[in-house]
mmCIF file of C-alpha atoms and ligand atoms in Angstrom:
data_model
loop_
_atom_site.group_PDB
_atom_site.id
_atom_site.type_symbol
_atom_site.label_atom_id
_atom_site.label_comp_id
_atom_site.label_asym_id
_atom_site.label_seq_id
_atom_site.Cartn_x
_atom_site.Cartn_y
_atom_site.Cartn_z
ATOM 1 C CA MET T 19 -12.032 -14.992 -19.609
ATOM 2 C CA ALA T 20 -12.749 -16.927 -16.410
ATOM 3 C CA ALA T 21 -16.111 -16.086 -14.678
ATOM 4 C CA ALA T 22 -16.413 -12.482 -13.584
ATOM 5 C CA LYS T 23 -15.637 -11.690 -10.020
ATOM 6 C CA ILE T 24 -16.923 -9.139 -7.651
ATOM 7 C CA VAL T 25 -13.830 -7.035 -6.250
ATOM 8 C CA LEU T 26 -13.636 -4.356 -3.819
ATOM 9 C CA ILE T 27 -10.699 -1.791 -3.844
ATOM 10 C CA THR T 28 -9.854 0.714 -1.019
ATOM 11 C CA GLY T 29 -8.130 3.820 -2.014
ATOM 12 C CA ALA T 30 -9.361 3.783 -5.637
ATOM 13 C CA THR T 31 -9.456 7.549 -5.993
ATOM 14 C CA ALA T 32 -5.943 7.673 -7.291
ATOM 15 C CA GLY T 33 -2.664 5.827 -8.281
ATOM 16 C CA ILE T 34 -2.501 2.025 -7.870
ATOM 17 C CA GLY T 35 -6.179 1.602 -6.558
ATOM 18 C CA ARG T 36 -7.625 3.571 -9.429
ATOM 19 C CA ALA T 37 -5.520 1.763 -12.187
ATOM 20 C CA THR T 38 -6.390 -1.492 -10.548
ATOM 21 C CA ALA T 39 -10.100 -0.744 -10.523
ATOM 22 C CA LEU T 40 -10.174 0.248 -14.247
ATOM 23 C CA HIS T 41 -7.989 -2.719 -15.176
ATOM 24 C CA LEU T 42 -10.053 -5.250 -13.496
ATOM 25 C CA ALA T 43 -13.201 -3.607 -14.842
ATOM 26 C CA ARG T 44 -11.905 -3.786 -18.375
ATOM 27 C CA LEU T 45 -11.252 -7.393 -17.765
ATOM 28 C CA GLY T 46 -14.914 -7.773 -17.259
ATOM 29 C CA HIS T 47 -15.057 -8.048 -13.454
ATOM 30 C CA ARG T 48 -17.524 -6.178 -11.238
ATOM 31 C CA VAL T 49 -15.563 -3.687 -9.339
ATOM 32 C CA PHE T 50 -16.487 -1.636 -6.160
ATOM 33 C CA ALA T 51 -14.027 1.424 -6.359
ATOM 34 C CA THR T 52 -13.980 2.853 -2.947
ATOM 35 C CA GLY T 53 -12.463 6.063 -1.510
ATOM 36 C CA ARG T 54 -12.898 9.347 0.461
ATOM 37 C CA LYS T 55 -13.112 11.809 -2.426
ATOM 38 C CA ILE T 56 -16.532 11.797 -3.951
ATOM 39 C CA ASP T 57 -15.472 13.976 -6.920
ATOM 40 C CA ALA T 58 -12.497 11.640 -7.805
ATOM 41 C CA LEU T 59 -14.947 8.606 -7.468
ATOM 42 C CA ALA T 60 -17.435 10.303 -9.828
ATOM 43 C CA GLU T 61 -14.728 11.057 -12.367
ATOM 44 C CA LEU T 62 -13.469 7.422 -12.118
ATOM 45 C CA GLU T 63 -17.181 6.175 -12.810
ATOM 46 C CA LYS T 64 -17.215 8.576 -15.849
ATOM 47 C CA GLU T 65 -13.950 7.276 -17.255
ATOM 48 C CA ALA T 66 -15.015 3.598 -16.698
ATOM 49 C CA GLY T 67 -18.162 4.330 -18.997
ATOM 50 C CA ASP T 68 -20.104 1.114 -19.609
ATOM 51 C CA LEU T 69 -17.767 -1.061 -17.632
ATOM 52 C CA SER T 70 -19.076 -2.771 -14.504
ATOM 53 C CA LEU T 71 -17.493 -0.172 -12.078
ATOM 54 C CA GLU T 72 -19.488 1.192 -9.130
ATOM 55 C CA SER T 73 -18.089 3.622 -6.672
ATOM 56 C CA LEU T 74 -18.583 3.629 -3.022
ATOM 57 C CA SER T 75 -17.578 6.112 -0.282
ATOM 58 C CA LEU T 76 -15.159 4.457 2.248
ATOM 59 C CA ASP T 77 -12.881 5.951 4.668
ATOM 60 C CA VAL T 78 -10.756 2.994 6.108
ATOM 61 C CA THR T 79 -10.131 4.804 9.356
ATOM 62 C CA ASP T 80 -13.667 5.426 9.994
ATOM 63 C CA ALA T 81 -15.735 2.474 11.581
ATOM 64 C CA ALA T 82 -19.140 3.777 10.612
ATOM 65 C CA SER T 83 -18.001 4.349 6.868
ATOM 66 C CA ILE T 84 -16.753 0.763 6.885
ATOM 67 C CA ALA T 85 -19.942 -0.528 8.243
ATOM 68 C CA ALA T 86 -21.928 1.448 5.624
ATOM 69 C CA ALA T 87 -19.794 0.052 2.923
ATOM 70 C CA VAL T 88 -20.352 -3.505 4.018
ATOM 71 C CA THR T 89 -24.051 -2.880 4.004
ATOM 72 C CA GLU T 90 -24.105 -1.259 0.705
ATOM 73 C CA VAL T 91 -22.122 -4.046 -0.964
ATOM 74 C CA HIS T 92 -24.356 -6.624 0.773
ATOM 75 C CA GLU T 93 -27.470 -4.981 -0.751
ATOM 76 C CA ARG T 94 -25.944 -4.370 -4.181
ATOM 77 C CA THR T 95 -24.761 -8.055 -4.472
ATOM 78 C CA ASP T 96 -27.973 -9.669 -2.966
ATOM 79 C CA GLY T 97 -26.159 -10.768 0.273
ATOM 80 C CA TYR T 98 -23.229 -12.269 -1.733
ATOM 81 C CA GLY T 99 -20.388 -9.942 -0.790
ATOM 82 C CA VAL T 100 -17.199 -9.723 -2.674
ATOM 83 C CA ASP T 101 -14.942 -12.473 -4.256
ATOM 84 C CA MET T 102 -11.704 -10.352 -3.506
ATOM 85 C CA LEU T 103 -10.800 -7.492 -1.183
ATOM 86 C CA VAL T 104 -7.988 -5.362 -2.194
ATOM 87 C CA ASN T 105 -6.544 -3.432 0.863
ATOM 88 C CA ASN T 106 -4.674 -0.649 -1.089
ATOM 89 C CA ALA T 107 -5.427 2.591 0.804
ATOM 90 C CA GLY T 108 -2.233 3.988 2.343
ATOM 91 C CA PHE T 109 0.426 6.575 2.138
ATOM 92 C CA GLY T 110 3.947 7.322 3.602
ATOM 93 C CA TYR T 111 5.626 10.234 5.221
ATOM 94 C CA ALA T 112 9.323 10.986 5.560
ATOM 95 C CA ALA T 113 10.569 12.062 8.929
ATOM 96 C CA PRO T 114 13.458 11.475 11.368
ATOM 97 C CA MET T 115 11.868 9.304 14.255
ATOM 98 C CA GLU T 116 12.946 11.882 16.733
ATOM 99 C CA LEU T 117 10.969 14.603 15.085
ATOM 100 C CA ILE T 118 7.749 12.907 13.733
ATOM 101 C CA SER T 119 4.517 14.448 15.158
ATOM 102 C CA GLY T 120 2.161 12.275 16.978
ATOM 103 C CA GLU T 121 -0.563 13.038 14.384
ATOM 104 C CA ASP T 122 1.741 11.984 11.496
ATOM 105 C CA LEU T 123 2.822 8.831 13.420
ATOM 106 C CA ARG T 124 -0.697 7.790 14.357
ATOM 107 C CA GLY T 125 -2.227 8.900 10.948
ATOM 108 C CA GLN T 126 -0.040 6.467 9.123
ATOM 109 C CA PHE T 127 -0.750 3.459 11.335
ATOM 110 C CA ALA T 128 -4.435 4.351 11.367
ATOM 111 C CA THR T 129 -4.792 4.075 7.672
ATOM 112 C CA ASN T 130 -1.964 1.650 6.683
ATOM 113 C CA VAL T 131 -2.593 -0.889 9.412
ATOM 114 C CA PHE T 132 -5.564 -0.464 11.697
ATOM 115 C CA GLY T 133 -7.802 0.606 8.590
ATOM 116 C CA LEU T 134 -6.536 -2.414 6.631
ATOM 117 C CA VAL T 135 -7.302 -4.858 9.619
ATOM 118 C CA GLU T 136 -10.843 -3.260 10.215
ATOM 119 C CA VAL T 137 -11.879 -3.382 6.626
ATOM 120 C CA THR T 138 -10.571 -6.954 6.337
ATOM 121 C CA GLN T 139 -12.499 -7.885 9.495
ATOM 122 C CA ALA T 140 -15.758 -6.417 7.942
ATOM 123 C CA PHE T 141 -15.533 -8.450 4.686
ATOM 124 C CA LEU T 142 -14.196 -11.823 5.922
ATOM 125 C CA PRO T 143 -17.445 -13.154 7.452
ATOM 126 C CA GLN T 144 -19.198 -13.282 3.992
ATOM 127 C CA MET T 145 -16.226 -14.959 2.456
ATOM 128 C CA ARG T 146 -16.085 -17.429 5.304
ATOM 129 C CA ALA T 147 -19.748 -18.219 4.960
ATOM 130 C CA ARG T 148 -19.259 -19.003 1.262
ATOM 131 C CA GLY T 149 -15.994 -21.043 1.980
ATOM 132 C CA ALA T 150 -14.200 -18.790 -0.671
ATOM 133 C CA GLY T 151 -12.584 -15.579 -1.133
ATOM 134 C CA LYS T 152 -9.341 -13.638 -1.583
ATOM 135 C CA VAL T 153 -7.691 -10.887 0.361
ATOM 136 C CA VAL T 154 -4.866 -8.907 -1.209
ATOM 137 C CA ASN T 155 -2.971 -6.543 1.018
ATOM 138 C CA VAL T 156 -0.767 -3.870 -0.772
ATOM 139 C CA SER T 157 2.384 -3.727 1.229
ATOM 140 C CA SER T 158 5.635 -2.445 -0.209
ATOM 141 C CA ILE T 159 9.295 -3.382 -0.537
ATOM 142 C CA ALA T 160 9.475 -1.218 2.549
ATOM 143 C CA GLY T 161 7.731 -4.079 4.279
ATOM 144 C CA ARG T 162 10.828 -6.065 3.745
ATOM 145 C CA ILE T 163 13.566 -3.390 4.096
ATOM 146 C CA ALA T 164 13.676 -0.559 6.623
ATOM 147 C CA LEU T 165 14.789 2.811 5.262
ATOM 148 C CA PRO T 166 16.193 5.583 7.477
ATOM 149 C CA MET T 167 14.054 8.777 7.417
ATOM 150 C CA GLN T 168 11.007 6.586 6.502
ATOM 151 C CA GLY T 169 11.016 4.388 9.599
ATOM 152 C CA ILE T 170 7.359 4.836 10.533
ATOM 153 C CA TYR T 171 6.078 4.214 7.073
ATOM 154 C CA CYS T 172 8.321 1.125 6.855
ATOM 155 C CA ALA T 173 7.024 0.030 10.215
ATOM 156 C CA THR T 174 3.435 0.176 8.932
ATOM 157 C CA LYS T 175 4.429 -2.034 6.075
ATOM 158 C CA HIS T 176 6.460 -4.528 8.161
ATOM 159 C CA ALA T 177 3.104 -4.639 10.281
ATOM 160 C CA VAL T 178 1.097 -5.331 7.130
ATOM 161 C CA GLU T 179 3.598 -8.201 6.138
ATOM 162 C CA ALA T 180 3.373 -9.670 9.662
ATOM 163 C CA LEU T 181 -0.469 -9.694 9.972
ATOM 164 C CA THR T 182 -0.802 -10.746 6.505
ATOM 165 C CA ASP T 183 1.397 -13.933 7.035
ATOM 166 C CA ALA T 184 -0.637 -14.767 10.124
ATOM 167 C CA LEU T 185 -3.982 -14.218 8.444
ATOM 168 C CA ARG T 186 -3.148 -16.348 5.468
ATOM 169 C CA VAL T 187 -2.655 -19.379 7.700
ATOM 170 C CA GLU T 188 -5.744 -18.528 9.989
ATOM 171 C CA VAL T 189 -8.227 -18.467 7.097
ATOM 172 C CA SER T 190 -6.685 -20.799 4.692
ATOM 173 C CA SER T 191 -8.852 -23.717 5.895
ATOM 174 C CA PHE T 192 -11.860 -21.611 5.219
ATOM 175 C CA GLY T 193 -11.180 -21.490 1.510
ATOM 176 C CA ILE T 194 -9.815 -17.875 1.749
ATOM 177 C CA HIS T 195 -6.593 -17.006 0.104
ATOM 178 C CA VAL T 196 -4.443 -14.092 1.326
ATOM 179 C CA SER T 197 -1.613 -12.546 -0.703
ATOM 180 C CA LEU T 198 0.727 -9.610 -0.375
ATOM 181 C CA VAL T 199 1.646 -7.225 -3.168
ATOM 182 C CA GLU T 200 4.962 -5.457 -2.594
ATOM 183 C CA PRO T 201 5.408 -2.671 -5.104
ATOM 184 C CA GLY T 202 8.814 -0.939 -5.665
ATOM 185 C CA PRO T 203 8.762 2.811 -6.670
ATOM 186 C CA ILE T 204 5.619 3.509 -8.614
ATOM 187 C CA ARG T 205 4.673 6.837 -10.176
ATOM 188 C CA THR T 206 1.463 7.903 -8.391
ATOM 189 C CA ASN T 207 0.606 10.645 -5.867
ATOM 190 C CA PHE T 208 2.594 8.877 -3.389
ATOM 191 C CA GLU T 209 5.939 10.511 -4.056
ATOM 192 C CA SER T 210 4.370 14.039 -3.662
ATOM 193 C CA THR T 211 2.975 13.005 -0.179
ATOM 194 C CA VAL T 212 6.371 11.891 0.792
ATOM 195 C CA THR T 213 8.047 14.972 -0.569
ATOM 196 C CA SER T 214 5.648 17.269 1.222
ATOM 197 C CA THR T 215 6.834 15.857 4.593
ATOM 198 C CA VAL T 216 10.545 15.937 3.459
ATOM 199 C CA ASN T 217 10.241 19.902 3.235
ATOM 200 C CA LYS T 218 8.139 20.075 6.591
ATOM 201 C CA TYR T 219 10.685 18.052 8.598
ATOM 202 C CA GLN T 220 13.599 19.496 6.900
ATOM 203 C CA ALA T 221 12.605 22.964 8.117
ATOM 204 C CA LEU T 222 11.937 21.590 11.644
ATOM 205 C CA ASP T 223 15.214 20.967 12.918
ATOM 206 C CA ALA T 224 18.641 22.021 11.358
ATOM 207 C CA ALA T 225 20.409 18.869 12.869
ATOM 208 C CA TYR T 226 18.467 16.538 10.504
ATOM 209 C CA ALA T 227 18.207 19.010 7.611
ATOM 210 C CA PRO T 228 21.105 17.886 5.362
ATOM 211 C CA SER T 229 19.863 14.146 5.810
ATOM 212 C CA MET T 230 16.363 15.177 4.963
ATOM 213 C CA ALA T 231 17.667 16.954 1.781
ATOM 214 C CA ALA T 232 19.592 13.813 0.925
ATOM 215 C CA TYR T 233 16.555 11.626 1.436
ATOM 216 C CA GLY T 234 14.504 13.961 -0.834
ATOM 217 C CA GLU T 235 17.287 13.514 -3.587
ATOM 218 C CA VAL T 236 17.331 9.753 -3.291
ATOM 219 C CA ALA T 237 13.757 9.485 -3.430
ATOM 220 C CA ALA T 238 13.374 11.794 -6.424
ATOM 221 C CA ARG T 239 16.117 9.644 -8.250
ATOM 222 C CA SER T 240 14.294 6.498 -7.415
ATOM 223 C CA TYR T 241 10.975 7.772 -8.884
ATOM 224 C CA LYS T 242 12.506 9.371 -11.895
ATOM 225 C CA ASN T 243 12.351 6.182 -13.988
ATOM 226 C CA ALA T 244 9.780 4.389 -11.956
ATOM 227 C CA PRO T 245 7.022 2.609 -13.855
ATOM 228 C CA GLY T 246 3.417 3.736 -13.710
ATOM 229 C CA PRO T 247 0.700 1.784 -11.674
ATOM 230 C CA ALA T 248 -0.327 -0.476 -14.504
ATOM 231 C CA CYS T 249 2.249 -3.110 -13.420
ATOM 232 C CA ILE T 250 0.632 -3.511 -10.097
ATOM 233 C CA ALA T 251 -2.980 -3.636 -11.587
ATOM 234 C CA LYS T 252 -1.654 -6.549 -13.647
ATOM 235 C CA THR T 253 -0.338 -8.256 -10.518
ATOM 236 C CA VAL T 254 -3.592 -8.046 -8.866
ATOM 237 C CA ALA T 255 -5.365 -9.396 -11.932
ATOM 238 C CA ARG T 256 -2.907 -12.446 -11.803
ATOM 239 C CA ILE T 257 -3.836 -13.095 -8.248
ATOM 240 C CA LEU T 258 -7.605 -12.924 -8.981
ATOM 241 C CA ARG T 259 -7.021 -15.411 -11.927
ATOM 242 C CA LYS T 260 -5.064 -17.931 -9.882
ATOM 243 C CA ARG T 261 -6.773 -20.762 -8.147
ATOM 244 C CA ARG T 262 -4.109 -20.858 -5.329
ATOM 245 C CA PRO T 263 -2.337 -17.529 -5.431
ATOM 246 C CA GLY T 264 1.082 -17.106 -3.843
ATOM 247 C CA ALA T 265 1.880 -15.474 -0.665
ATOM 248 C CA ARG T 266 3.989 -12.594 -2.000
ATOM 249 C CA TYR T 267 4.247 -10.742 -5.373
ATOM 250 C CA VAL T 268 7.143 -8.242 -5.654
ATOM 251 C CA SER T 269 6.235 -5.804 -8.505
ATOM 252 C CA PRO T 270 7.877 -5.034 -10.634
ATOM 253 C CA ARG T 271 9.702 -8.324 -10.393
ATOM 254 C CA MET T 272 13.267 -6.873 -10.759
ATOM 255 C CA ASN T 273 13.063 -5.513 -7.112
ATOM 256 C CA ILE T 274 13.311 -8.944 -5.833
ATOM 257 C CA LEU T 275 17.059 -8.732 -6.654
ATOM 258 C CA GLY T 276 17.375 -5.762 -4.413
ATOM 259 C CA ILE T 277 15.466 -7.314 -1.559
ATOM 260 C CA TRP T 278 17.892 -10.560 -1.906
ATOM 261 C CA ILE T 279 21.000 -8.688 -1.891
ATOM 262 C CA MET T 280 19.947 -6.532 1.104
ATOM 263 C CA GLY T 281 19.250 -9.734 2.889
ATOM 264 C CA LEU T 282 22.661 -11.137 2.273
ATOM 265 C CA LEU T 283 24.660 -7.974 3.299
ATOM 266 C CA PRO T 284 25.760 -7.623 6.862
ATOM 267 C CA THR T 285 23.805 -5.164 9.049
ATOM 268 C CA ARG T 286 27.059 -3.129 9.757
ATOM 269 C CA LEU T 287 27.688 -2.724 6.066
ATOM 270 C CA LYS T 288 24.021 -1.852 5.291
ATOM 271 C CA ASP T 289 24.073 0.818 7.933
ATOM 272 C CA TRP T 290 27.361 2.319 6.831
ATOM 273 C CA VAL T 291 25.880 2.566 3.216
ATOM 274 C CA ALA T 292 22.722 4.328 4.440
ATOM 275 C CA ARG T 293 24.651 6.684 6.634
ATOM 276 C CA LYS T 294 26.793 7.769 3.701
ATOM 277 C CA LEU T 295 23.833 7.994 1.330
ATOM 278 C CA LEU T 296 21.670 9.958 3.657
ATOM 279 C CA LYS T 297 24.431 12.137 4.965
ATOM 280 C CA LEU T 298 23.855 10.718 8.542
ATOM 281 C CA THR T 299 27.530 11.097 9.444
ATOM 282 C CA PRO T 300 29.089 13.660 11.961
ATOM 283 C CA ALA T 301 30.547 15.614 9.215
ATOM 284 C CA HIS T 302 27.117 16.495 7.711
ATOM 285 C CA MET T 303 24.913 16.672 10.756
ATOM 286 C CA LEU T 304 24.662 20.138 12.218
ATOM 287 C CA PRO T 305 24.172 20.967 15.666
ATOM 288 C CA SER T 306 20.296 21.586 16.409
ATOM 289 C CA GLY T 307 19.273 25.126 15.513
ATOM 290 C CA LYS T 308 15.560 25.125 15.517
HETATM 291 N N1 NAP O 21 3.755 4.460 -5.205
HETATM 292 C C1 NAP O 21 4.669 3.913 -4.661
HETATM 293 O O1 NAP O 21 5.876 4.003 -4.979
HETATM 294 C C2 NAP O 21 4.227 2.814 -3.664
HETATM 295 C C3 NAP O 21 5.254 1.730 -3.414
HETATM 296 C C4 NAP O 21 5.030 0.776 -2.487
HETATM 297 C C5 NAP O 21 3.846 0.740 -1.873
HETATM 298 N N2 NAP O 21 2.750 1.694 -2.320
HETATM 299 C C6 NAP O 21 1.461 1.411 -1.652
HETATM 300 O O2 NAP O 21 0.469 1.413 -2.645
HETATM 301 C C7 NAP O 21 -0.862 1.881 -2.014
HETATM 302 C C8 NAP O 21 -1.432 2.864 -2.913
HETATM 303 O O3 NAP O 21 -0.658 4.022 -3.087
HETATM 304 P P1 NAP O 21 -0.437 4.885 -4.301
HETATM 305 O O4 NAP O 21 0.870 4.733 -4.801
HETATM 306 O O5 NAP O 21 -1.493 4.520 -5.254
HETATM 307 O O6 NAP O 21 -0.488 6.408 -3.697
HETATM 308 P P2 NAP O 21 -1.620 7.479 -4.000
HETATM 309 O O7 NAP O 21 -1.614 7.775 -5.493
HETATM 310 O O8 NAP O 21 -1.317 8.584 -3.125
HETATM 311 O O9 NAP O 21 -2.909 6.903 -3.528
HETATM 312 C C9 NAP O 21 -3.329 6.573 -2.422
HETATM 313 C C10 NAP O 21 -4.793 6.268 -2.197
HETATM 314 O O10 NAP O 21 -5.175 5.742 -0.805
HETATM 315 C C11 NAP O 21 -6.180 6.601 -0.537
HETATM 316 N N3 NAP O 21 -6.361 6.700 1.014
HETATM 317 C C12 NAP O 21 -5.442 7.269 1.914
HETATM 318 N N4 NAP O 21 -6.023 7.298 2.992
HETATM 319 C C13 NAP O 21 -7.192 6.823 2.908
HETATM 320 C C14 NAP O 21 -8.351 6.490 3.835
HETATM 321 N N5 NAP O 21 -8.254 6.805 5.174
HETATM 322 N N6 NAP O 21 -9.387 5.914 3.498
HETATM 323 C C15 NAP O 21 -9.443 5.616 2.053
HETATM 324 N N7 NAP O 21 -8.616 5.820 1.198
HETATM 325 C C16 NAP O 21 -7.396 6.398 1.608
HETATM 326 C C17 NAP O 21 -6.118 8.009 -1.208
HETATM 327 O O11 NAP O 21 -7.264 8.545 -1.214
HETATM 328 P P3 NAP O 21 -7.303 10.097 -0.922
HETATM 329 O O12 NAP O 21 -7.126 10.653 -2.292
HETATM 330 O O13 NAP O 21 -8.566 10.455 -0.417
HETATM 331 O O14 NAP O 21 -6.116 10.555 0.108
HETATM 332 C C18 NAP O 21 -5.665 7.487 -2.549
HETATM 333 O O15 NAP O 21 -6.775 6.921 -3.252
HETATM 334 C C19 NAP O 21 -0.377 2.444 -0.598
HETATM 335 O O16 NAP O 21 -0.727 1.405 0.430
HETATM 336 C C20 NAP O 21 1.081 2.533 -0.680
HETATM 337 O O17 NAP O 21 1.746 2.414 0.656
HETATM 338 C C21 NAP O 21 3.030 2.678 -3.042
#
């Protein structure tokens, strides 16, 4: 194995972040697995056993928590910092844009976008001082394609794509590599988080209820045969290994085909298919009956 690297992962209490933390630690790297749930972090450390995996409390929406994590990493690494930051913490809600609450709207941006930026800002100076480092931002195929009923989540991931593309160029001459990982459907807690809002917004307004129900069915189908988070963990390990990692990693790779086809189809046709699939047609939409 190449030299062991120091990696910090956000949102490592579950799903992709947890699997990536364990995978990188098993490969011999020193991993700071961070998250909000202390019990889940303790459980992760226990599972890691003798591996070089240390947990740290980090809520990406809390400036004080970010500052404390930076200080802690600084102390534990004798001022070195991290070789790679993996901005993974995130979640998605499903809701028609007309109905989504301010709290649900702002919550997704606070974690998926603003938190990601603020954590990155906190760890970049040490990388810049060393003239080396990697940042991996976990986006989604929802960062390339917009889905009705998940417009806000897609908007957060489109934002992640845009800011990552800009950052990659801004810091490249400092020796810092910035990459996007774009997962397709992956079996984690992500689906149940989405589903909880399907039920909530379906009950909120009868006009959108058939579409929300259809969205729930489409989501359930797409997760039925979805792979587990190991494939994303391997993609992140590949980025860590590469001297000059690429800008984008769609994972699993077969999802490239879907993105490519969607890019070729005329918007009018894509909209028609989405309306049919999600029952967003006059025949299905009921008059509002709150
Ligand atoms: N699974 C998929 O199908 C899929 C597809 C495309 C992209 N993604 C992206 O992959 C990333 C990981 O999602 P996942 O599938 O692993 O979902 P998950 O199993 O729900 O895990 C999400 C992780 O993010 C953490 N998190 C949420 N808010 C946080 C905050 N404010 N501060 C720190 N940690 C926070 C969660 O911690 P708590 O337990 O404390 O909430 C949890 O550890 C997300 O960015 C998601 O958008 C997932």
